[in-house]
Tab-separated table of N, CA and C in Angstrom:
chain	number	residue	atom	x	y	z
M	1	UNK	N	0.952	-0.867	-0.136
M	1	UNK	CA	-0.008	0.225	-0.123
M	1	UNK	C	1.058	1.260	-0.011
M	2	UNK	N	0.702	2.204	-0.632
M	2	UNK	CA	1.441	3.447	-0.878
M	2	UNK	C	0.401	4.677	-0.539
M	3	UNK	N	1.060	5.582	-0.253
M	3	UNK	CA	0.631	6.748	0.081
M	3	UNK	C	0.165	7.529	-0.935
M	4	UNK	N	-1.080	8.074	-1.041
M	4	UNK	CA	-1.253	9.213	-1.779
M	4	UNK	C	-0.307	10.207	-2.111
M	5	UNK	N	0.233	10.854	-2.889
M	5	UNK	CA	1.422	11.752	-3.012
M	5	UNK	C	0.389	13.074	-2.723
M	6	UNK	N	1.355	14.065	-1.822
M	6	UNK	CA	1.113	15.188	-1.229
M	6	UNK	C	1.039	16.537	-2.011
M	7	UNK	N	0.140	17.374	-1.929
M	7	UNK	CA	0.255	18.570	-2.839
M	7	UNK	C	1.683	19.216	-2.437
M	8	UNK	N	2.676	19.678	-3.413
M	8	UNK	CA	3.948	20.327	-3.581
M	8	UNK	C	4.777	19.816	-2.648
M	9	UNK	N	4.763	18.444	-2.322
M	9	UNK	CA	5.944	17.486	-1.456
M	9	UNK	C	6.300	16.564	-2.475
M	10	UNK	N	7.478	16.357	-2.907
M	10	UNK	CA	8.721	16.063	-3.682
M	10	UNK	C	9.006	14.831	-2.561
M	11	UNK	N	8.938	13.292	-3.072
M	11	UNK	CA	9.460	12.568	-1.882
M	11	UNK	C	11.338	12.588	-2.085
M	12	UNK	N	11.748	12.909	-2.700
M	12	UNK	CA	13.440	12.931	-3.181
M	12	UNK	C	13.792	14.698	-2.557
M	13	UNK	N	12.856	15.135	-2.098
M	13	UNK	CA	13.532	16.442	-1.256
M	13	UNK	C	13.563	16.326	0.249
M	14	UNK	N	14.663	16.331	0.619
M	14	UNK	CA	14.876	16.212	2.281
M	14	UNK	C	14.775	17.327	2.822
M	15	UNK	N	14.159	18.692	2.390
M	15	UNK	CA	13.741	19.737	2.920
M	15	UNK	C	12.235	19.905	3.728
M	16	UNK	N	11.999	20.059	5.082
M	16	UNK	CA	10.938	20.074	5.288
M	16	UNK	C	9.895	21.115	5.187
M	17	UNK	N	8.445	20.696	4.577
M	17	UNK	CA	7.943	21.953	3.760
M	17	UNK	C	7.000	22.543	4.926
M	18	UNK	N	6.935	21.918	6.380
M	18	UNK	CA	6.372	22.835	7.261
M	18	UNK	C	7.073	23.555	8.396
M	19	UNK	N	8.807	23.487	7.916
M	19	UNK	CA	9.857	23.825	8.645
M	19	UNK	C	9.456	25.791	8.669
M	20	UNK	N	9.747	26.308	9.527
M	20	UNK	CA	9.611	28.437	9.394
M	20	UNK	C	10.958	28.319	8.831
M	21	UNK	N	10.579	29.150	7.945
M	21	UNK	CA	12.117	30.026	7.711
M	21	UNK	C	12.665	30.493	8.417
M	22	UNK	N	14.126	31.114	8.331
M	22	UNK	CA	14.840	31.485	9.397
M	22	UNK	C	14.691	32.713	9.616
M	23	UNK	N	14.656	33.497	10.812
M	23	UNK	CA	14.242	34.761	11.054
M	23	UNK	C	15.430	35.616	11.745
M	24	UNK	N	15.272	36.692	11.491
M	24	UNK	CA	16.510	37.708	12.088
M	24	UNK	C	16.463	37.769	13.497
M	25	UNK	N	17.447	38.106	14.046
M	25	UNK	CA	17.664	37.987	15.643
M	25	UNK	C	16.708	39.451	15.679
M	26	UNK	N	16.083	39.479	17.087
M	26	UNK	CA	15.677	40.934	17.323
M	26	UNK	C	16.704	41.838	17.521
M	27	UNK	N	17.903	41.829	17.865
M	27	UNK	CA	19.030	42.502	17.910
M	27	UNK	C	19.547	43.172	16.716
M	28	UNK	N	19.285	42.492	15.852
M	28	UNK	CA	19.813	43.104	14.097
M	28	UNK	C	19.498	44.208	13.919
M	29	UNK	N	18.418	44.938	14.140
M	29	UNK	CA	17.913	46.369	13.719
M	29	UNK	C	18.920	47.056	14.712
M	30	UNK	N	19.061	46.746	16.051
M	30	UNK	CA	20.061	47.620	17.034
M	30	UNK	C	21.738	47.397	16.391
M	31	UNK	N	21.844	46.464	15.834
M	31	UNK	CA	23.015	46.342	15.614
M	31	UNK	C	23.575	47.323	14.158
M	32	UNK	N	22.418	47.287	13.409
M	32	UNK	CA	22.477	48.079	12.332
M	32	UNK	C	22.707	49.783	12.746
M	33	UNK	N	21.764	50.126	13.523
M	33	UNK	CA	21.630	51.573	13.644
M	33	UNK	C	22.964	51.817	14.742
M	34	UNK	N	23.162	51.033	15.561
M	34	UNK	CA	24.905	51.251	16.078
M	34	UNK	C	25.638	51.376	15.119
M	35	UNK	N	25.925	50.371	14.277
M	35	UNK	CA	26.720	50.527	12.989
M	35	UNK	C	27.135	51.888	12.478
M	36	UNK	N	25.516	52.438	12.057
M	36	UNK	CA	25.275	53.387	11.097
M	36	UNK	C	25.994	55.199	12.046
M	37	UNK	N	25.626	54.565	13.566
M	37	UNK	CA	25.920	55.688	14.233
M	37	UNK	C	27.625	55.998	14.200
M	38	UNK	N	28.470	55.198	14.438
M	38	UNK	CA	29.461	54.822	14.488
M	38	UNK	C	30.207	55.282	13.194
M	39	UNK	N	29.718	54.461	12.262
M	39	UNK	CA	30.110	55.673	10.615
M	39	UNK	C	30.298	57.148	10.924
M	40	UNK	N	28.774	57.598	11.279
M	40	UNK	CA	28.658	58.904	11.408
M	40	UNK	C	29.498	59.259	12.022
M	41	UNK	N	29.619	59.453	13.214
M	41	UNK	CA	30.829	59.938	14.391
M	41	UNK	C	32.013	59.836	13.674
M	42	UNK	N	32.580	59.023	13.246
M	42	UNK	CA	33.942	58.736	12.450
M	42	UNK	C	33.888	59.837	11.435
M	43	UNK	N	33.176	59.783	10.677
M	43	UNK	CA	32.998	60.902	9.665
M	43	UNK	C	32.864	62.773	10.376
M	44	UNK	N	32.040	62.527	11.367
M	44	UNK	CA	31.897	64.078	11.904
M	44	UNK	C	33.730	64.551	12.643
M	45	UNK	N	34.142	63.287	13.400
M	45	UNK	CA	35.422	63.443	13.696
M	45	UNK	C	36.350	63.771	12.564
M	46	UNK	N	36.323	63.152	11.680
M	46	UNK	CA	37.144	63.436	10.475
M	46	UNK	C	37.179	64.839	9.887
M	47	UNK	N	35.971	65.104	9.918
M	47	UNK	CA	35.629	66.493	9.142
M	47	UNK	C	36.163	67.509	10.267
M	48	UNK	N	36.113	67.556	11.418
M	48	UNK	CA	36.576	68.525	12.396
M	48	UNK	C	37.693	68.431	12.686
M	49	UNK	N	38.578	67.283	12.294
M	49	UNK	CA	40.118	67.263	12.845
M	49	UNK	C	40.636	67.846	11.506
M	50	UNK	N	39.960	67.464	10.296
M	50	UNK	CA	40.567	67.853	9.001
M	50	UNK	C	40.429	69.256	8.440
M	51	UNK	N	39.405	70.034	9.379
M	51	UNK	CA	39.389	71.353	9.108
M	51	UNK	C	40.450	72.349	9.524
M	52	UNK	N	41.031	71.904	10.836
M	52	UNK	CA	41.905	72.765	11.680
M	52	UNK	C	41.248	74.053	11.716
M	53	UNK	N	40.140	74.458	11.211
M	53	UNK	CA	39.931	75.636	11.483
M	53	UNK	C	38.976	76.272	12.523
M	54	UNK	N	38.904	74.998	13.095
M	54	UNK	CA	37.933	75.434	14.399
M	54	UNK	C	38.511	76.089	15.275
M	55	UNK	N	37.675	77.350	15.822
M	55	UNK	CA	38.060	78.204	16.842
M	55	UNK	C	37.933	77.675	18.153
M	56	UNK	N	37.439	76.193	18.759
M	56	UNK	CA	37.237	75.995	19.652
M	56	UNK	C	38.642	75.798	20.497
M	57	UNK	N	39.172	76.762	21.708
M	57	UNK	CA	40.188	76.757	22.508
M	57	UNK	C	40.456	75.488	22.763
M	58	UNK	N	39.677	74.338	23.153
M	58	UNK	CA	40.205	73.177	23.334
M	58	UNK	C	40.786	72.556	22.309
M	59	UNK	N	40.217	72.617	20.979
M	59	UNK	CA	40.459	71.557	19.705
M	59	UNK	C	41.962	72.242	19.189
M	60	UNK	N	42.002	73.731	19.321
M	60	UNK	CA	43.139	74.187	18.590
M	60	UNK	C	43.856	75.024	19.602
M	61	UNK	N	44.597	74.881	20.533
M	61	UNK	CA	45.457	75.403	21.551
M	61	UNK	C	46.129	76.579	20.929
M	62	UNK	N	46.282	78.038	21.566
M	62	UNK	CA	46.798	79.214	21.099
M	62	UNK	C	48.212	78.611	20.916
M	63	UNK	N	49.231	79.319	19.826
M	63	UNK	CA	50.461	78.824	19.901
M	63	UNK	C	50.952	79.962	20.040
M	64	UNK	N	52.058	80.192	21.022
M	64	UNK	CA	52.766	81.466	21.439
M	64	UNK	C	54.187	81.423	21.250
M	65	UNK	N	54.365	82.516	20.442
M	65	UNK	CA	55.567	82.674	19.589
M	65	UNK	C	56.290	83.858	20.562
M	66	UNK	N	57.422	83.592	21.223
M	66	UNK	CA	58.288	84.694	21.559
M	66	UNK	C	59.305	84.893	20.604
M	67	UNK	N	59.546	86.414	20.681
M	67	UNK	CA	60.687	86.645	19.737
M	67	UNK	C	61.292	87.970	20.509
M	68	UNK	N	62.832	87.481	20.281
M	68	UNK	CA	63.753	88.728	20.882
M	68	UNK	C	63.680	89.868	20.195
M	69	UNK	N	63.668	91.095	20.888
M	69	UNK	CA	63.839	92.164	19.854
M	69	UNK	C	65.145	92.230	19.214
M	70	UNK	N	65.123	93.476	18.085
M	70	UNK	CA	66.015	93.190	17.359
M	70	UNK	C	67.069	93.884	18.190
M	71	UNK	N	68.569	93.746	17.736
M	71	UNK	CA	69.392	94.425	18.268
M	71	UNK	C	70.175	95.409	17.206
M	72	UNK	N	70.699	96.426	17.932
M	72	UNK	CA	71.437	97.302	16.471
M	72	UNK	C	73.084	97.172	17.106
M	73	UNK	N	73.823	96.727	15.725
M	73	UNK	CA	74.866	96.588	15.634
M	73	UNK	C	75.644	97.828	15.239
M	74	UNK	N	76.730	98.255	16.145
M	74	UNK	CA	77.473	99.594	15.302
M	74	UNK	C	79.033	99.110	15.984
M	75	UNK	N	79.774	99.782	14.642
M	75	UNK	CA	81.194	99.811	15.047
M	75	UNK	C	81.620	101.072	15.360
M	76	UNK	N	82.823	100.767	15.995
M	76	UNK	CA	83.523	102.467	16.023
M	76	UNK	C	83.798	103.065	14.894
M	77	UNK	N	83.810	104.716	14.679
M	77	UNK	CA	83.983	105.031	13.436
M	77	UNK	C	85.317	104.776	13.381
M	78	UNK	N	86.170	104.510	14.282
M	78	UNK	CA	88.019	104.537	13.689
M	78	UNK	C	87.915	103.134	13.229
M	79	UNK	N	87.195	102.034	13.483
M	79	UNK	CA	87.670	100.930	12.732
M	79	UNK	C	86.675	100.760	11.198
M	80	UNK	N	87.089	100.325	10.561
M	80	UNK	CA	86.614	100.057	9.555
M	80	UNK	C	85.585	98.921	9.591
M	81	UNK	N	84.548	98.844	9.293
M	81	UNK	CA	83.288	98.021	9.160
M	81	UNK	C	83.055	97.072	8.177
M	82	UNK	N	83.294	95.759	8.224
M	82	UNK	CA	83.184	94.624	7.039
M	82	UNK	C	81.538	94.416	7.087
M	83	UNK	N	81.069	94.817	7.796
M	83	UNK	CA	79.239	94.649	7.722
M	83	UNK	C	78.742	95.269	6.862
M	84	UNK	N	77.718	95.115	6.413
M	84	UNK	CA	76.788	95.702	5.374
M	84	UNK	C	76.242	96.778	6.244
M	85	UNK	N	75.901	98.206	5.543
M	85	UNK	CA	74.986	99.076	6.180
M	85	UNK	C	73.876	98.791	6.725
M	86	UNK	N	72.883	97.899	6.269
M	86	UNK	CA	71.713	97.346	6.960
M	86	UNK	C	72.017	96.650	8.064
M	87	UNK	N	73.258	96.099	8.664
M	87	UNK	CA	73.175	95.670	9.897
M	87	UNK	C	74.107	96.733	10.841
M	88	UNK	N	74.566	97.530	10.084
M	88	UNK	CA	74.998	98.804	11.493
M	88	UNK	C	74.143	99.874	11.716
M	89	UNK	N	73.396	99.772	10.685
M	89	UNK	CA	72.007	100.972	10.752
M	89	UNK	C	70.822	100.363	10.966
M	90	UNK	N	70.683	98.995	11.506
M	90	UNK	CA	69.475	98.392	11.903
M	90	UNK	C	68.135	98.964	12.585
M	91	UNK	N	67.278	99.725	11.583
M	91	UNK	CA	66.339	100.531	12.043
M	91	UNK	C	65.324	99.692	12.742
M	92	UNK	N	64.832	100.143	14.029
M	92	UNK	CA	63.928	99.424	14.643
M	92	UNK	C	62.777	98.868	13.460
M	93	UNK	N	62.434	97.856	13.362
M	93	UNK	CA	61.419	97.081	12.689
M	93	UNK	C	60.238	96.478	13.132
M	94	UNK	N	59.201	96.490	12.256
M	94	UNK	CA	57.981	96.074	13.298
M	94	UNK	C	57.955	94.700	13.340
M	95	UNK	N	57.882	94.233	14.542
M	95	UNK	CA	57.382	92.752	14.730
M	95	UNK	C	56.052	92.300	15.054
M	96	UNK	N	55.212	93.227	14.305
M	96	UNK	CA	53.406	92.966	14.768
M	96	UNK	C	53.409	91.511	14.492
M	97	UNK	N	53.901	90.933	13.140
M	97	UNK	CA	53.511	89.633	12.654
M	97	UNK	C	53.868	88.510	13.965
M	98	UNK	N	55.104	88.564	13.730
M	98	UNK	CA	56.076	87.518	14.452
M	98	UNK	C	55.803	87.669	16.201
M	99	UNK	N	55.144	88.575	16.677
M	99	UNK	CA	55.422	88.640	18.205
M	99	UNK	C	53.580	88.331	18.325
M	100	UNK	N	52.349	88.080	17.360
M	100	UNK	CA	51.484	87.930	17.869
M	100	UNK	C	50.550	88.824	18.451
M	101	UNK	N	51.121	90.369	18.018
M	101	UNK	CA	50.229	91.403	18.476
M	101	UNK	C	49.600	92.102	17.556
M	102	UNK	N	48.674	92.959	17.452
M	102	UNK	CA	48.143	93.863	16.710
M	102	UNK	C	47.164	94.768	16.986
M	103	UNK	N	46.342	95.164	16.313
M	103	UNK	CA	45.156	96.121	16.462
M	103	UNK	C	44.132	95.666	16.081
M	104	UNK	N	42.853	95.548	17.062
M	104	UNK	CA	41.543	94.915	16.521
M	104	UNK	C	41.099	95.647	15.858
M	105	UNK	N	40.601	94.967	14.677
M	105	UNK	CA	39.879	95.642	13.357
M	105	UNK	C	38.463	95.682	13.712
M	106	UNK	N	37.494	96.585	13.266
M	106	UNK	CA	36.035	96.534	13.181
M	106	UNK	C	35.547	95.089	12.345
M	107	UNK	N	35.184	94.144	13.105
M	107	UNK	CA	34.597	92.834	12.253
M	107	UNK	C	33.279	92.795	12.165
M	108	UNK	N	32.210	93.730	13.237
M	108	UNK	CA	31.019	93.344	13.342
M	108	UNK	C	30.522	93.295	12.157
M	109	UNK	N	29.273	92.261	11.630
M	109	UNK	CA	28.454	92.447	10.521
M	109	UNK	C	29.123	91.546	9.171
M	110	UNK	N	30.608	91.108	9.828
M	110	UNK	CA	31.382	90.347	8.828
M	110	UNK	C	30.760	89.000	9.218
M	111	UNK	N	31.403	87.774	7.811
M	111	UNK	CA	31.303	86.509	7.899
M	111	UNK	C	32.374	86.080	8.775
M	112	UNK	N	32.256	85.087	9.604
M	112	UNK	CA	33.138	84.854	10.425
M	112	UNK	C	34.546	84.531	9.639
M	113	UNK	N	34.434	83.738	8.607
M	113	UNK	CA	36.015	83.179	7.912
M	113	UNK	C	36.252	84.792	7.461
M	114	UNK	N	35.637	85.772	6.870
M	114	UNK	CA	36.231	87.663	6.460
M	114	UNK	C	36.799	88.022	7.798
M	115	UNK	N	36.168	87.554	9.018
M	115	UNK	CA	36.737	88.518	10.107
M	115	UNK	C	37.844	87.947	10.838
M	116	UNK	N	38.139	86.385	10.596
M	116	UNK	CA	39.069	85.611	11.162
M	116	UNK	C	40.432	86.285	10.015
M	117	UNK	N	39.955	86.223	8.908
M	117	UNK	CA	41.395	86.836	7.889
M	117	UNK	C	41.637	88.318	8.055
M	118	UNK	N	41.109	89.089	8.115
M	118	UNK	CA	41.344	90.198	8.655
M	118	UNK	C	41.997	90.310	9.919
M	119	UNK	N	41.766	89.646	10.904
M	119	UNK	CA	42.353	89.702	12.473
M	119	UNK	C	43.757	89.042	12.064
M	120	UNK	N	43.781	88.365	11.299
M	120	UNK	CA	45.318	87.425	10.697
M	120	UNK	C	46.164	88.561	10.310
M	121	UNK	N	45.412	89.594	9.138
M	121	UNK	CA	46.568	90.503	8.366
M	121	UNK	C	46.887	91.224	9.672
M	122	UNK	N	46.415	91.639	10.778
M	122	UNK	CA	46.895	92.552	11.492
M	122	UNK	C	48.256	91.826	12.095
M	123	UNK	N	48.570	90.619	12.197
M	123	UNK	CA	49.473	89.833	12.714
M	123	UNK	C	49.123	88.762	13.881
M	124	UNK	N	47.860	88.918	14.309
M	124	UNK	CA	47.010	87.567	15.065
M	124	UNK	C	46.576	86.572	14.629
M	125	UNK	N	46.914	85.647	14.935
M	125	UNK	CA	46.543	84.409	14.140
M	125	UNK	C	45.771	83.565	14.694
M	126	UNK	N	45.419	83.840	16.103
M	126	UNK	CA	44.608	82.773	17.041
M	126	UNK	C	43.662	83.729	17.425
M	127	UNK	N	42.115	83.203	16.854
M	127	UNK	CA	41.136	83.953	17.471
M	127	UNK	C	40.339	83.372	17.960
M	128	UNK	N	39.088	83.495	18.801
M	128	UNK	CA	38.307	82.820	19.174
M	128	UNK	C	36.911	82.837	18.832
M	129	UNK	N	35.643	82.225	18.887
M	129	UNK	CA	34.345	82.392	18.471
M	129	UNK	C	33.424	81.750	19.557
M	130	UNK	N	32.513	82.473	19.778
M	130	UNK	CA	31.539	81.784	20.343
M	130	UNK	C	30.365	82.180	20.232
M	131	UNK	N	29.198	80.902	20.139
M	131	UNK	CA	27.845	81.107	19.438
M	131	UNK	C	27.425	81.905	20.654
M	132	UNK	N	26.449	83.275	20.094
M	132	UNK	CA	25.930	84.257	20.701
M	132	UNK	C	24.522	83.875	21.017
M	133	UNK	N	24.163	82.904	20.586
M	133	UNK	CA	22.531	82.334	21.365
M	133	UNK	C	22.975	81.674	22.512
M	134	UNK	N	24.101	81.783	22.916
M	134	UNK	CA	24.444	80.952	24.235
M	134	UNK	C	23.869	79.035	24.024
M	135	UNK	N	23.499	78.619	22.925
M	135	UNK	CA	23.455	77.389	22.536
M	135	UNK	C	24.793	76.461	22.641
M	136	UNK	N	25.817	77.353	22.644
M	136	UNK	CA	27.005	76.394	22.924
M	136	UNK	C	27.806	75.842	21.442
M	137	UNK	N	27.028	75.943	20.418
M	137	UNK	CA	27.055	75.489	18.997
M	137	UNK	C	28.701	75.639	18.261
M	138	UNK	N	29.474	74.655	17.811
M	138	UNK	CA	30.554	75.156	17.354
M	138	UNK	C	30.415	75.531	16.152
M	139	UNK	N	31.475	76.042	15.600
M	139	UNK	CA	31.304	77.090	14.253
M	139	UNK	C	32.400	76.141	13.421
M	140	UNK	N	31.754	75.105	12.920
M	140	UNK	CA	32.846	74.410	11.991
M	140	UNK	C	33.018	74.644	10.838
M	141	UNK	N	31.966	75.373	10.058
M	141	UNK	CA	32.267	76.106	8.628
M	141	UNK	C	32.083	77.340	8.938
M	142	UNK	N	33.128	78.108	9.170
M	142	UNK	CA	33.021	79.482	9.393
M	142	UNK	C	32.493	80.162	8.364
M	143	UNK	N	32.282	80.250	7.422
M	143	UNK	CA	31.352	81.173	6.306
M	143	UNK	C	30.152	80.833	6.677
M	144	UNK	N	29.426	80.120	7.388
M	144	UNK	CA	27.910	80.193	7.343
M	144	UNK	C	27.572	80.713	8.982
M	145	UNK	N	28.274	81.766	9.276
M	145	UNK	CA	28.232	82.623	10.754
M	145	UNK	C	28.680	83.979	10.554
M	146	UNK	N	27.846	84.827	11.100
M	146	UNK	CA	28.118	86.247	10.806
M	146	UNK	C	28.363	86.819	12.572
M	147	UNK	N	29.416	87.487	12.445
M	147	UNK	CA	29.799	88.290	13.912
M	147	UNK	C	28.681	89.311	14.093
M	148	UNK	N	28.334	89.080	15.177
M	148	UNK	CA	27.194	90.272	15.611
M	148	UNK	C	27.804	90.959	16.863
M	149	UNK	N	29.132	90.572	17.586
M	149	UNK	CA	29.878	91.266	18.666
M	149	UNK	C	31.163	90.940	18.756
M	150	UNK	N	32.013	91.754	19.205
M	150	UNK	CA	33.516	91.659	19.153
M	150	UNK	C	33.905	92.094	20.373
M	151	UNK	N	35.014	91.315	21.188
M	151	UNK	CA	35.630	92.009	22.153
M	151	UNK	C	37.007	91.568	22.082
M	152	UNK	N	38.129	92.664	22.036
M	152	UNK	CA	37.712	93.978	22.634
M	152	UNK	C	37.151	94.641	21.621
M	153	UNK	N	36.875	96.202	21.405
M	153	UNK	CA	36.335	97.123	20.773
M	153	UNK	C	37.351	97.254	19.360
M	154	UNK	N	37.004	97.623	18.149
M	154	UNK	CA	38.096	98.016	17.403
M	154	UNK	C	38.897	99.291	17.653
M	155	UNK	N	40.433	98.651	17.342
M	155	UNK	CA	41.293	99.735	17.938
M	155	UNK	C	42.441	99.555	19.252
M	156	UNK	N	41.885	98.488	19.761
M	156	UNK	CA	42.268	97.883	21.002
M	156	UNK	C	43.648	96.807	20.642
M	157	UNK	N	44.766	96.851	21.415
M	157	UNK	CA	45.833	96.233	21.133
M	157	UNK	C	45.555	95.271	21.501
M	158	UNK	N	45.749	93.874	20.586
M	158	UNK	CA	45.214	92.277	20.778
M	158	UNK	C	46.543	91.395	20.781
M	159	UNK	N	46.199	90.277	21.546
M	159	UNK	CA	47.348	89.329	21.164
M	159	UNK	C	46.861	88.135	21.149
M	160	UNK	N	47.466	86.877	20.919
M	160	UNK	CA	47.053	85.607	20.283
M	160	UNK	C	45.796	85.260	21.179
M	161	UNK	N	44.382	85.113	20.771
M	161	UNK	CA	43.568	84.633	21.560
M	161	UNK	C	42.721	85.508	22.320
M	162	UNK	N	42.923	86.984	22.187
M	162	UNK	CA	42.601	87.718	22.792
M	162	UNK	C	41.111	88.267	22.246
M	163	UNK	N	40.766	88.233	20.956
M	163	UNK	CA	39.765	88.592	20.228
M	163	UNK	C	38.818	87.413	20.206
M	164	UNK	N	37.554	87.901	20.748
M	164	UNK	CA	36.752	86.922	21.006
M	164	UNK	C	35.697	87.585	20.169
M	165	UNK	N	34.706	86.913	19.042
M	165	UNK	CA	33.965	87.145	18.253
M	165	UNK	C	32.882	86.166	18.636
M	166	UNK	N	31.588	87.033	18.700
M	166	UNK	CA	30.232	86.605	19.118
M	166	UNK	C	29.514	86.368	17.711
M	167	UNK	N	29.136	85.085	17.441
M	167	UNK	CA	28.485	84.953	16.024
M	167	UNK	C	27.120	83.983	16.233
M	168	UNK	N	26.254	84.100	15.105
M	168	UNK	CA	25.130	83.729	14.756
M	168	UNK	C	25.287	83.072	13.394
M	169	UNK	N	24.390	82.008	12.970
M	169	UNK	CA	24.141	81.434	11.777
M	169	UNK	C	23.522	82.424	11.013
M	170	UNK	N	24.020	82.487	9.617
M	170	UNK	CA	23.832	83.370	8.946
M	170	UNK	C	22.499	83.865	8.446
M	171	UNK	N	21.335	82.769	8.957
M	171	UNK	CA	20.296	82.364	8.354
M	171	UNK	C	19.370	82.961	9.615
M	172	UNK	N	20.005	83.427	10.822
M	172	UNK	CA	19.327	83.475	11.752
M	172	UNK	C	19.253	85.206	12.024
M	173	UNK	N	17.975	85.411	12.782
M	173	UNK	CA	18.120	87.109	13.199
M	173	UNK	C	19.214	87.580	13.675
M	174	UNK	N	19.762	88.741	13.283
M	174	UNK	CA	21.025	89.507	13.584
M	174	UNK	C	20.852	91.204	13.517
M	175	UNK	N	21.544	91.685	14.198
M	175	UNK	CA	21.418	93.314	14.058
M	175	UNK	C	22.009	93.964	12.630
M	176	UNK	N	22.657	93.099	12.089
M	176	UNK	CA	23.558	93.593	10.636
M	176	UNK	C	22.437	93.701	9.472
């Protein structure tokens, strides 16, 4: 006596037609989200480190350069000097760029990058910026921010890190 054939079952097939298909672990979705978050974090860190233009004092500590004042070399008039006239009559030269000191320019209503560039042209290469809204947002892309206040005022003598620029995003309300 033989059994009647069952619909959809091949006697030569050794798979169980009533077996449940394999399912994903309930944690698979969490692992996918965690992996995506790690990749995003690595990208953000790479962008912040790669720009090098961050004005956060923790991320970019100020560089202090000490320059000795120039000295004037002069020879007695009775002794012929073999030195060039420039070295014997060394006029006092400006050490503004080398000493990291300058005069604070007016930068209110400028975009942050242009303001930093102008401050650097005075000889001060490290200025700081802060979110004027108080939200503590980092200024990663400087061209997207506008200076709404500055400290100290224009005309004041500044050194490295003395210039503090208060900024808001360019699309936010501002007095400019």
